[in-house]
Coordinates of C-alpha atoms in Angstrom, one line a residue:
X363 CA 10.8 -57.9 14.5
X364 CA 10.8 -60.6 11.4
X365 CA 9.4 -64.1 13.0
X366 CA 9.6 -67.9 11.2
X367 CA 5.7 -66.9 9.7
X368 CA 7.8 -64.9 6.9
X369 CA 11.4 -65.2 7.1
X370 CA 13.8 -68.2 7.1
X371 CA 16.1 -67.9 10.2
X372 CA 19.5 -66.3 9.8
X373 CA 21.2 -68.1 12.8
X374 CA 19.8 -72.2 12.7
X375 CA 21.2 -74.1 15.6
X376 CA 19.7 -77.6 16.0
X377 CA 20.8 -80.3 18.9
X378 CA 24.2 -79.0 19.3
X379 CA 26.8 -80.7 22.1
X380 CA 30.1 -79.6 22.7
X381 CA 32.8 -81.0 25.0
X382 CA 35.9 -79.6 26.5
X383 CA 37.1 -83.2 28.0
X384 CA 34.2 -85.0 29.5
X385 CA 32.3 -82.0 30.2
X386 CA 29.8 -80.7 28.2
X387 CA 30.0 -77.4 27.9
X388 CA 27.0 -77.4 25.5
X389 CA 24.0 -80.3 25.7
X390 CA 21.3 -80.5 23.0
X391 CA 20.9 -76.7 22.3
X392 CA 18.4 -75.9 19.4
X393 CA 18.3 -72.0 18.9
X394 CA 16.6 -70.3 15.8
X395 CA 17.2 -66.1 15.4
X396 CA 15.4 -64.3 12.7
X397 CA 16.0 -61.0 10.5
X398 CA 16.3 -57.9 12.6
X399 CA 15.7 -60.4 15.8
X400 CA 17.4 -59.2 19.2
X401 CA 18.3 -62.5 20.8
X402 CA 20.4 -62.0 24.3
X403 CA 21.3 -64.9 26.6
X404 CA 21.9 -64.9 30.4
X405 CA 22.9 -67.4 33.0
X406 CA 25.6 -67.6 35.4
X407 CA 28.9 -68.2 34.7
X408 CA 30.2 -71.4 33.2
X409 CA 26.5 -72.0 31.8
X410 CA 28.1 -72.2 28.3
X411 CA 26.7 -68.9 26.8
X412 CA 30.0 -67.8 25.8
X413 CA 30.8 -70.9 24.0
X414 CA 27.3 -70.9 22.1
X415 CA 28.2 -67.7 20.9
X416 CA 32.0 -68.3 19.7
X417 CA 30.4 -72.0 18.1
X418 CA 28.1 -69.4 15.7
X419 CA 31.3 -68.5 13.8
X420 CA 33.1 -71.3 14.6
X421 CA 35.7 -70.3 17.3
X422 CA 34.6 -73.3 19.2
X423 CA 34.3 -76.2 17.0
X424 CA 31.1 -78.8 18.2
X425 CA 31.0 -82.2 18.1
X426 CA 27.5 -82.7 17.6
X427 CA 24.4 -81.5 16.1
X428 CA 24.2 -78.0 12.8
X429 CA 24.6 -74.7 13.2
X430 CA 23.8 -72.6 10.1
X431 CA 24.3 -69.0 8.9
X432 CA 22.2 -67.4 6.9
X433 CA 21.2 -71.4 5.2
X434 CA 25.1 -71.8 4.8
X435 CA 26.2 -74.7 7.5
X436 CA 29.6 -73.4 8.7
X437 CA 30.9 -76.7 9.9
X438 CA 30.8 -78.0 6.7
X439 CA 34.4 -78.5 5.2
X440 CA 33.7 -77.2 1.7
X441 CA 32.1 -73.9 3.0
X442 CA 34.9 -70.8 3.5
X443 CA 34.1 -70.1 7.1
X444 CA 36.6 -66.7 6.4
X445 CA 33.5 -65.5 3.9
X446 CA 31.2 -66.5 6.5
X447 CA 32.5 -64.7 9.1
X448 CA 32.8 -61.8 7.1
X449 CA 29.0 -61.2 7.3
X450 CA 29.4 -61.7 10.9
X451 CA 30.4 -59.3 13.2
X452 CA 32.0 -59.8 16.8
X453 CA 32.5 -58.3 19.8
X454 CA 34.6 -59.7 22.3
X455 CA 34.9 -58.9 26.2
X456 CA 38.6 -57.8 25.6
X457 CA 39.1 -55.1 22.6
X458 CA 41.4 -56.5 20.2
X459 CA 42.3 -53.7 18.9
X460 CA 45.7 -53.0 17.0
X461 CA 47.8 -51.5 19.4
X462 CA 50.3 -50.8 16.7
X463 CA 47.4 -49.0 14.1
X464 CA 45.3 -45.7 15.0
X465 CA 41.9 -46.1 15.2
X466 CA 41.2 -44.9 12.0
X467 CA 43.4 -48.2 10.7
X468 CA 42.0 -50.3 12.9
X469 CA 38.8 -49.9 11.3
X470 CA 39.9 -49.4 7.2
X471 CA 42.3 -52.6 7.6
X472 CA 39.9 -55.3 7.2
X473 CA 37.3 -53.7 4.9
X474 CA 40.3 -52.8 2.2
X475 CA 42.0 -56.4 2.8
X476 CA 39.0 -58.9 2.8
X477 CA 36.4 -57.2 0.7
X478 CA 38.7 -54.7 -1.8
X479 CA 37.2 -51.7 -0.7
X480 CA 38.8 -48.2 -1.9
X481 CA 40.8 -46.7 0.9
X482 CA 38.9 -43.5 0.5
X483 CA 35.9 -45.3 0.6
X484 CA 36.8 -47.3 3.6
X485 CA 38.2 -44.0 5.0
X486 CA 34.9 -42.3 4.6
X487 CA 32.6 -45.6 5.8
X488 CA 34.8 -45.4 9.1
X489 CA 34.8 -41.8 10.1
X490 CA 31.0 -41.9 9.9
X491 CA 31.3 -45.0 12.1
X492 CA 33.5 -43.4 14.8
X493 CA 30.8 -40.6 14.6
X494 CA 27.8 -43.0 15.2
X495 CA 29.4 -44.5 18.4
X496 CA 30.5 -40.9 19.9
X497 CA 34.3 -40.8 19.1
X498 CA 34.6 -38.9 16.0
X499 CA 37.5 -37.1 17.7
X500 CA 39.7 -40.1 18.0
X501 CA 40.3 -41.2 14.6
X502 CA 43.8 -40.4 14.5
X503 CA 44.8 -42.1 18.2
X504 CA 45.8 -45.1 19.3
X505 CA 44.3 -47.7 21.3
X506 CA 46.3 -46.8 24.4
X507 CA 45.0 -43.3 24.6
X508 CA 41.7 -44.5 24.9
X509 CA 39.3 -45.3 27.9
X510 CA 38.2 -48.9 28.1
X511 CA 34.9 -47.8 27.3
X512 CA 36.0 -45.5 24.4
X513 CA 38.3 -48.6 23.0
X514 CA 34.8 -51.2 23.1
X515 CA 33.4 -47.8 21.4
X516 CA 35.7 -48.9 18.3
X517 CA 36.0 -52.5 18.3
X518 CA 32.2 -52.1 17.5
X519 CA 32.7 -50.1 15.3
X520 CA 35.7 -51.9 13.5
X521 CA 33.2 -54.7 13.4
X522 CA 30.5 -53.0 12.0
X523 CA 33.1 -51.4 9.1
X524 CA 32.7 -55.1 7.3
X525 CA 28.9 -54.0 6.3
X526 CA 27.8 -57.5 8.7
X527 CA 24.2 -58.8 8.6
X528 CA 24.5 -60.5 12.2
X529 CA 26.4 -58.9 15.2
X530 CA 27.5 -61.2 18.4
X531 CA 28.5 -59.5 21.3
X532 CA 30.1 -61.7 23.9
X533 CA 29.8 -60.0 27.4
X534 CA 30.9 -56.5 25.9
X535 CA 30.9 -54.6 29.1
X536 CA 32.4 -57.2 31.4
X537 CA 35.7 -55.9 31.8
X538 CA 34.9 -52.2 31.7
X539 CA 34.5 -50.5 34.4
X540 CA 31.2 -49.4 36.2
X541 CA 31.1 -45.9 34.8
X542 CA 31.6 -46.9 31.3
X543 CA 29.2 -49.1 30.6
X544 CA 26.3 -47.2 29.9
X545 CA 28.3 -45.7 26.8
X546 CA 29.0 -48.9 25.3
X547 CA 25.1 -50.1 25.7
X548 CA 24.2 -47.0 24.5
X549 CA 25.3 -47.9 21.2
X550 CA 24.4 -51.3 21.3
X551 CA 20.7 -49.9 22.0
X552 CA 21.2 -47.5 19.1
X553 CA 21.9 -50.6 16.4
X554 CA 18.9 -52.3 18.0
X555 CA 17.0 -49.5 17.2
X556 CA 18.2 -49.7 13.8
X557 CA 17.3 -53.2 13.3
X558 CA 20.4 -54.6 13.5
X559 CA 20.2 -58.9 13.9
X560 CA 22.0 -59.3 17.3
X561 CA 23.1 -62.1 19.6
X562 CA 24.6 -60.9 22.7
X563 CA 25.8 -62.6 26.0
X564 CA 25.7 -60.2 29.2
X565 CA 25.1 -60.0 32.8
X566 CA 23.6 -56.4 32.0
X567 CA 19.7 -57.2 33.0
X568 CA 18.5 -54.0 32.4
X569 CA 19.9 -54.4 28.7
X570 CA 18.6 -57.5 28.2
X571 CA 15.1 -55.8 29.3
X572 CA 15.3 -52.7 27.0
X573 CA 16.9 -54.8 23.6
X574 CA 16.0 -58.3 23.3
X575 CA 13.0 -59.1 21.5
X576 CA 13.9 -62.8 23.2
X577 CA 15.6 -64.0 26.4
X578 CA 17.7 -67.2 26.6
X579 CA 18.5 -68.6 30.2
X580 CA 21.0 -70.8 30.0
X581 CA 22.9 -73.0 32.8
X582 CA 24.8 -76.2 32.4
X583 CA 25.3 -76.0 28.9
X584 CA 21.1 -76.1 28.9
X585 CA 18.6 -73.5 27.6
X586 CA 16.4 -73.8 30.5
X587 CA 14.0 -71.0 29.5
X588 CA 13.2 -68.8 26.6
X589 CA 11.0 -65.9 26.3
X590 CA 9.8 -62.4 25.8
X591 CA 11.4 -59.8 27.9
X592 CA 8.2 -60.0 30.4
X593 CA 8.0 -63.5 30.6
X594 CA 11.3 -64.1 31.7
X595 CA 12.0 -60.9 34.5
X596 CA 8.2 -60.7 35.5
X597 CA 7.2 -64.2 35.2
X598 CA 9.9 -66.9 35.3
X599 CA 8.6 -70.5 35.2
X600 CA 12.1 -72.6 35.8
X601 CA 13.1 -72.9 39.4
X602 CA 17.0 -72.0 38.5
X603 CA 15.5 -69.2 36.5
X604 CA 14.0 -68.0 39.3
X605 CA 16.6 -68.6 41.6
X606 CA 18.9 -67.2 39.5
X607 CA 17.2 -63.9 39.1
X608 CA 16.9 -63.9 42.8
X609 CA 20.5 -63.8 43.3
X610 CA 21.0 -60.8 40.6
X611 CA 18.0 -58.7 40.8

């Protein structure tokens, strides 16, 4: 893992607030994540995790504070956030996947369109995608033939066709049934293995222990605690950390 001692942060995140109404959904969060960093937050729901996440490529807009990306501040109105997020990949809890376009177009669309990448090239980048996450079979499908767990299987790897530096993963196994999560963590442990920068929101503790290099806690838009793997499950110092773990573990 890189650390601040010799790498600027790729994800900067200083006194952020965000307000749906009156209620903030996000209060004062500074965050920073580094090259190659596994960062994965937790909390119960309604803590504002989600909406951290979508405010790192801008799906929420906030109303305070900076949030950079790799040094570029994507708030900013003269920055393209469309080339920003093109460096970013994301993983959402439903698939949004093309229902209309086979697998193999779901993944070539976005590469050809937004960077100008050679349809055979494209081609050839996503078959040995579909072959990293386990469905090298399915190419030629569509989205409806597929398992839920098979489908999250290729909206990661439709994200990871745009060559991103960063991944977010916003509670990618929450609507998949019991049985297929383990495949879809399965390959998000595989691109931590590879180094991949990752910020990911789940209720899956026993992902958070085996990926994260860090572990946010987060409740009422607050990071309440933030910590190695060890320090958070094996020695929690916040009360609602502690009393939240109770409840889950």
């Amino acid at each position: 893992m890189t650390n601040a001692s010799n790498a600027d942060p790729v994800i900067r995140i200083e006194h952020v607030w965000k307000y749906f109404g009156e209620l903030p959904a996000l209060q004062d969060v500074s965050l920073e994540v580094f090259p190659g960093q596994r960062v994965v937050i937790i909390g119960p729901s309604g803590s504002g995790k989600s909406t951290l996440l979508r405010s790192v490529n801008r799906l929420e807009d906030i109303d305070r504070g900076l949030i950079e990306v790799e040094g570029v501040d994507i708030n900013a109105r003269e920055n393209d956030i469309n080339k920003i997020r093109q460096n970013l990949g994301m993983v959402f809890q439903q698939f949004n996947l093309f229902p209309h376009k086979t697998v193999l177009q779901n993944l070539t669309m976005a590469p050809r369109k937004l960077r100008g990448v050679a349809a055979d090239e494209a081609e050839a980048r996503a078959l040995s995608l579909l072959k990293k996450v386990g469905i090298s079979d399915k190419a030629n499908v569509y989205p409806a033939m597929l398992s839920g767990g098979q489908q999250q299987r290729v909206a990661i790897a439709r994200a990871l066709a745009m060559q991103p530096d960063i991944m977010l993963f916003d509670e990618p196994t929450s609507a998949l049934d019991p049985e297929m999560v383990g495949e879809v963590l399965d390959v998000m442990i595989n691109l931590a293995e590879e180094g991949m920068t990752m910020m990911c929101v789940t209720h899956e503790m026993g992902f958070a222990r085996t990926v994260a290099d860090r572990v946010i806690f987060m409740d009422k838009g607050q990071i309440l605690e933030a910590g190695t793997p060890d320090e958070i499950f094996e020695a929690p110092r916040h009360p609602r950390l502690k009393q939240f773990l109770n409840q889950i573990l």
